[in-house]
PDB file of C-alpha atoms and ligand atoms in Angstrom:
ATOM      1  CA  MET A 207      98.804 128.380  74.944  1.00 53.00           C
ATOM      2  CA  PRO A 208      96.355 127.364  77.813  1.00 50.00           C
ATOM      3  CA  GLU A 209      94.116 129.976  79.378  1.00 52.00           C
ATOM      4  CA  PRO A 210      95.519 131.303  82.687  1.00 51.00           C
ATOM      5  CA  ALA A 211      92.326 130.066  84.575  1.00 54.00           C
ATOM      6  CA  ALA A 212      92.955 126.660  83.383  1.00 72.00           C
ATOM      7  CA  THR A 213      96.463 126.442  84.752  1.00 91.00           C
ATOM      8  CA  LEU A 214      98.054 126.000  88.016  1.00 95.00           C
ATOM      9  CA  THR A 215     100.952 127.659  89.721  1.00 96.00           C
ATOM     10  CA  ILE A 216     103.770 125.425  91.087  1.00 96.00           C
ATOM     11  CA  GLY A 217     102.382 125.961  94.628  1.00 96.00           C
ATOM     12  CA  ASP A 218      98.841 124.746  93.435  1.00 95.00           C
ATOM     13  CA  LEU A 219     100.433 121.732  91.944  1.00 96.00           C
ATOM     14  CA  ALA A 220     102.417 120.971  95.101  1.00 96.00           C
ATOM     15  CA  ARG A 221      99.213 121.103  97.215  1.00 96.00           C
ATOM     16  CA  ARG A 222      97.360 118.999  94.811  1.00 94.00           C
ATOM     17  CA  THR A 223     100.020 116.362  94.456  1.00 93.00           C
ATOM     18  CA  GLY A 224     101.520 116.305  97.922  1.00 93.00           C
ATOM     19  CA  LEU A 225     104.889 116.947  96.370  1.00 95.00           C
ATOM     20  CA  SER A 226     107.364 119.578  97.428  1.00 96.00           C
ATOM     21  CA  VAL A 227     108.141 122.471  94.956  1.00 97.00           C
ATOM     22  CA  SER A 228     111.654 121.198  94.627  1.00 96.00           C
ATOM     23  CA  ALA A 229     110.377 117.682  93.745  1.00 95.00           C
ATOM     24  CA  ILE A 230     108.083 119.151  90.992  1.00 96.00           C
ATOM     25  CA  ARG A 231     111.104 121.024  89.556  1.00 96.00           C
ATOM     26  CA  PHE A 232     112.998 117.819  89.616  1.00 96.00           C
ATOM     27  CA  TYR A 233     110.282 116.080  87.704  1.00 96.00           C
ATOM     28  CA  GLU A 234     110.145 119.052  85.310  1.00 95.00           C
ATOM     29  CA  GLU A 235     113.921 118.637  84.674  1.00 95.00           C
ATOM     30  CA  LYS A 236     113.286 114.916  83.856  1.00 93.00           C
ATOM     31  CA  GLY A 237     110.583 116.012  81.316  1.00 92.00           C
ATOM     32  CA  LEU A 238     107.602 114.615  83.078  1.00 94.00           C
ATOM     33  CA  VAL A 239     105.677 117.976  83.127  1.00 94.00           C
ATOM     34  CA  GLU A 240     106.335 120.924  80.855  1.00 93.00           C
ATOM     35  CA  PRO A 241     104.935 124.115  82.261  1.00 94.00           C
ATOM     36  CA  HIS A 242     104.579 127.242  80.062  1.00 92.00           C
ATOM     37  CA  ARG A 243     105.828 130.578  81.313  1.00 92.00           C
ATOM     38  CA  THR A 244     103.797 133.668  81.950  1.00 92.00           C
ATOM     39  CA  ARG A 245     105.037 137.008  80.727  1.00 93.00           C
ATOM     40  CA  GLY A 246     106.485 137.466  84.237  1.00 93.00           C
ATOM     41  CA  ASN A 247     108.428 134.179  83.636  1.00 93.00           C
ATOM     42  CA  GLN A 248     106.420 132.179  86.240  1.00 92.00           C
ATOM     43  CA  ARG A 249     105.678 128.511  85.698  1.00 93.00           C
ATOM     44  CA  ARG A 250     102.097 127.521  84.898  1.00 95.00           C
ATOM     45  CA  TYR A 251     100.980 123.941  84.707  1.00 95.00           C
ATOM     46  CA  LEU A 252      98.001 122.203  83.228  1.00 93.00           C
ATOM     47  CA  ARG A 253      95.500 120.517  85.430  1.00 93.00           C
ATOM     48  CA  ALA A 254      96.398 117.342  83.629  1.00 92.00           C
ATOM     49  CA  ASP A 255      99.922 117.625  85.177  1.00 94.00           C
ATOM     50  CA  ILE A 256      98.390 116.497  88.502  1.00 95.00           C
ATOM     51  CA  ARG A 257      97.597 113.181  86.861  1.00 93.00           C
ATOM     52  CA  ARG A 258     101.008 112.969  85.075  1.00 94.00           C
ATOM     53  CA  LEU A 259     102.862 113.439  88.342  1.00 96.00           C
ATOM     54  CA  SER A 260     100.545 110.982  90.226  1.00 94.00           C
ATOM     55  CA  PHE A 261     101.067 108.498  87.554  1.00 94.00           C
ATOM     56  CA  ALA A 262     104.981 108.857  87.715  1.00 94.00           C
ATOM     57  CA  LEU A 263     104.796 108.475  91.576  1.00 94.00           C
ATOM     58  CA  ILE A 264     102.836 105.320  91.329  1.00 94.00           C
ATOM     59  CA  ALA A 265     105.147 103.904  88.614  1.00 94.00           C
ATOM     60  CA  GLN A 266     108.113 104.747  90.888  1.00 95.00           C
ATOM     61  CA  ARG A 267     106.400 102.872  93.682  1.00 94.00           C
ATOM     62  CA  LEU A 268     106.021  99.865  91.404  1.00 94.00           C
ATOM     63  CA  GLY A 269     109.812  99.893  90.963  1.00 94.00           C
ATOM     64  CA  PHE A 270     110.164 101.565  87.481  1.00 95.00           C
ATOM     65  CA  PRO A 271     113.237 103.691  87.215  1.00 95.00           C
ATOM     66  CA  LEU A 272     112.573 107.325  86.525  1.00 94.00           C
ATOM     67  CA  ASP A 273     114.384 107.253  83.127  1.00 93.00           C
ATOM     68  CA  HIS A 274     111.958 104.488  82.010  1.00 94.00           C
ATOM     69  CA  ILE A 275     108.966 106.414  83.186  1.00 95.00           C
ATOM     70  CA  ALA A 276     110.148 109.662  81.523  1.00 94.00           C
ATOM     71  CA  ARG A 277     110.730 107.772  78.176  1.00 94.00           C
ATOM     72  CA  GLU A 278     107.213 106.267  78.386  1.00 93.00           C
ATOM     73  CA  MET A 279     105.610 109.448  79.392  1.00 92.00           C
ATOM     74  CA  ALA A 280     107.228 111.349  76.550  1.00 92.00           C
ATOM     75  CA  LYS A 281     104.877 109.487  74.357  1.00 92.00           C
ATOM     76  CA  LEU A 282     101.947 111.330  75.883  1.00 92.00           C
ATOM     77  CA  PRO A 283     100.674 114.336  73.927  1.00 90.00           C
ATOM     78  CA  HIS A 284     102.424 117.655  74.710  1.00 85.00           C
ATOM     79  CA  GLY A 285     100.490 120.886  75.729  1.00 80.00           C
ATOM     80  CA  ARG A 286      97.117 119.170  76.205  1.00 85.00           C
ATOM     81  CA  ALA A 287      95.509 116.832  78.565  1.00 86.00           C
ATOM     82  CA  PRO A 288      96.013 113.142  77.522  1.00 91.00           C
ATOM     83  CA  THR A 289      92.882 111.283  76.766  1.00 93.00           C
ATOM     84  CA  GLN A 290      91.764 108.059  78.279  1.00 93.00           C
ATOM     85  CA  GLU A 291      93.105 106.260  75.175  1.00 94.00           C
ATOM     86  CA  ASP A 292      96.467 107.989  75.629  1.00 93.00           C
ATOM     87  CA  TRP A 293      96.663 106.791  79.247  1.00 93.00           C
ATOM     88  CA  ARG A 294      95.512 103.247  78.303  1.00 93.00           C
ATOM     89  CA  ARG A 295      98.340 102.974  75.753  1.00 92.00           C
ATOM     90  CA  ILE A 296     100.932 104.136  78.289  1.00 92.00           C
ATOM     91  CA  SER A 297      99.501 101.877  81.015  1.00 93.00           C
ATOM     92  CA  GLY A 298      99.709  98.880  78.619  1.00 94.00           C
ATOM     93  CA  GLY A 299     103.361  99.141  78.217  1.00 92.00           C
ATOM     94  CA  PHE A 300     103.873  99.364  82.083  1.00 95.00           C
ATOM     95  CA  ARG A 301     101.526  96.398  82.491  1.00 96.00           C
ATOM     96  CA  GLN A 302     103.565  94.220  80.012  1.00 95.00           C
ATOM     97  CA  VAL A 303     106.657  94.909  82.082  1.00 95.00           C
ATOM     98  CA  LEU A 304     104.953  94.191  85.362  1.00 95.00           C
ATOM     99  CA  ASP A 305     103.398  90.899  83.942  1.00 96.00           C
ATOM    100  CA  ALA A 306     106.953  89.769  82.870  1.00 95.00           C
ATOM    101  CA  ARG A 307     108.368  90.643  86.392  1.00 94.00           C
ATOM    102  CA  ILE A 308     105.507  88.790  88.129  1.00 95.00           C
ATOM    103  CA  ALA A 309     106.045  85.676  85.939  1.00 94.00           C
ATOM    104  CA  THR A 310     109.760  85.774  86.813  1.00 90.00           C
ATOM    105  CA  LEU A 311     109.125  86.201  90.566  1.00 90.00           C
ATOM    106  CA  GLU A 312     106.555  83.231  90.450  1.00 90.00           C
ATOM    107  CA  ARG A 313     109.039  80.986  88.773  1.00 86.00           C
ATOM    108  CA  MET A 314     111.708  81.934  91.267  1.00 83.00           C
ATOM    109  CA  ARG A 315     109.252  81.377  94.157  1.00 86.00           C
ATOM    110  CA  ASP A 316     108.439  77.947  92.891  1.00 84.00           C
ATOM    111  CA  ARG A 317     112.055  77.061  92.452  1.00 80.00           C
ATOM    112  CA  LEU A 318     112.801  78.434  95.996  1.00 81.00           C
ATOM    113  CA  ASP A 319     110.363  75.728  97.435  1.00 80.00           C
ATOM    114  CA  GLY A 320     113.063  73.102  96.560  1.00 79.00           C
ATOM    115  CA  CYS A 321     115.819  75.250  97.944  1.00 84.00           C
ATOM    116  CA  ILE A 322     114.433  76.086 101.368  1.00 80.00           C
ATOM    117  CA  GLY A 323     116.530  74.120 103.912  1.00 79.00           C
ATOM    118  CA  CYS A 324     119.034  73.147 101.308  1.00 84.00           C
ATOM    119  CA  GLY A 325     121.357  76.190 100.827  1.00 82.00           C
ATOM    120  CA  CYS A 326     123.797  74.310  98.489  1.00 86.00           C
ATOM    121  CA  LEU A 327     123.461  76.763  95.526  1.00 82.00           C
ATOM    122  CA  SER A 328     124.951  73.940  93.320  1.00 84.00           C
ATOM    123  CA  LEU A 329     125.528  74.926  89.775  1.00 80.00           C
ATOM    124  CA  GLU A 330     124.659  71.446  88.742  1.00 80.00           C
ATOM    125  CA  LYS A 331     121.254  71.039  90.425  1.00 80.00           C
ATOM    126  CA  CYS A 332     120.163  74.379  91.852  1.00 84.00           C
ATOM    127  CA  GLN A 333     117.447  76.113  89.885  1.00 79.00           C
ATOM    128  CA  LEU A 334     118.025  79.412  91.737  1.00 79.00           C
ATOM    129  CA  ALA A 335     121.840  79.449  91.234  1.00 81.00           C
ATOM    130  CA  ASN A 336     121.875  78.217  87.741  1.00 80.00           C
ATOM    131  CA  PRO A 337     118.413  78.150  86.120  1.00 77.00           C
ATOM    132  CA  GLU A 338     117.965  75.686  83.369  1.00 73.00           C
ATOM    133  CA  ASP A 339     121.779  75.039  83.554  1.00 76.00           C
ATOM    134  CA  ARG A 340     122.454  78.192  81.572  1.00 76.00           C
ATOM    135  CA  LEU A 341     126.097  78.236  82.685  1.00 74.00           C
ATOM    136  CA  GLY A 342     126.420  74.693  81.415  1.00 74.00           C
ATOM    137  CA  ARG A 343     125.497  75.757  77.914  1.00 78.00           C
ATOM    138  CA  GLU A 344     128.465  78.131  77.822  1.00 77.00           C
ATOM    139  CA  GLY A 345     130.874  75.330  78.008  1.00 76.00           C
ATOM    140  CA  PRO A 346     133.059  73.552  80.565  1.00 72.00           C
ATOM    141  CA  GLY A 347     135.234  75.418  83.180  1.00 69.00           C
ATOM    142  CA  PRO A 348     134.687  78.416  85.364  1.00 64.00           C
ATOM    143  CA  ARG A 349     132.464  81.236  84.085  1.00 64.00           C
ATOM    144  CA  PHE A 350     132.558  83.832  86.824  1.00 62.00           C
ATOM    145  CA  VAL A 351     134.067  84.496  90.107  1.00 55.00           C
ATOM    146  CA  LEU A 352     131.650  84.994  93.044  1.00 52.00           C
ATOM    147  CA  ASP A 353     132.485  87.846  95.338  1.00 46.00           C
TER     148      ASP A 353
HETATM  149  S1  FES B 458     119.954  75.768  97.273  1.00 78.93           S
HETATM  150 FE1  FES B 458     120.179  73.620  97.064  1.00 78.93          FE
HETATM  151  S2  FES B 458     119.043  73.128  95.246  1.00 78.93           S
HETATM  152 FE2  FES B 458     118.932  75.296  95.486  1.00 78.93          FE
END
């Protein structure tokens, strides 16, 4: 168990992260931080939890769902501060997802160039409406109903 001097109260953590106490409790429920309890049943957080919460906030800003963030962060060590190598491993997973998203967006942007001013959304020729004629490979006839 960490030394009391090396831990933070929930108020300390709120001040250091800019989060509200209720937001910290929410992240705790999601498993992003795991405080220990004092004999008086008060929460105490590691200083490393400042970085855990900051990382989660940045990942959310990058568009990652909280469940994904929680799943990845569960791979960090419990009860001690993660090392640089721990963080590098976690960041690598997020980077792969971001790289794939960026590649998809770049492809869509390039396809959009041909569609600006067109607006046909033709299933036969439009690369935005039907990329690489995916629907054509599923056979003839209607595949879905547009709302
Ligand atoms: S909108 Fe016409 S080709 Fe894409």
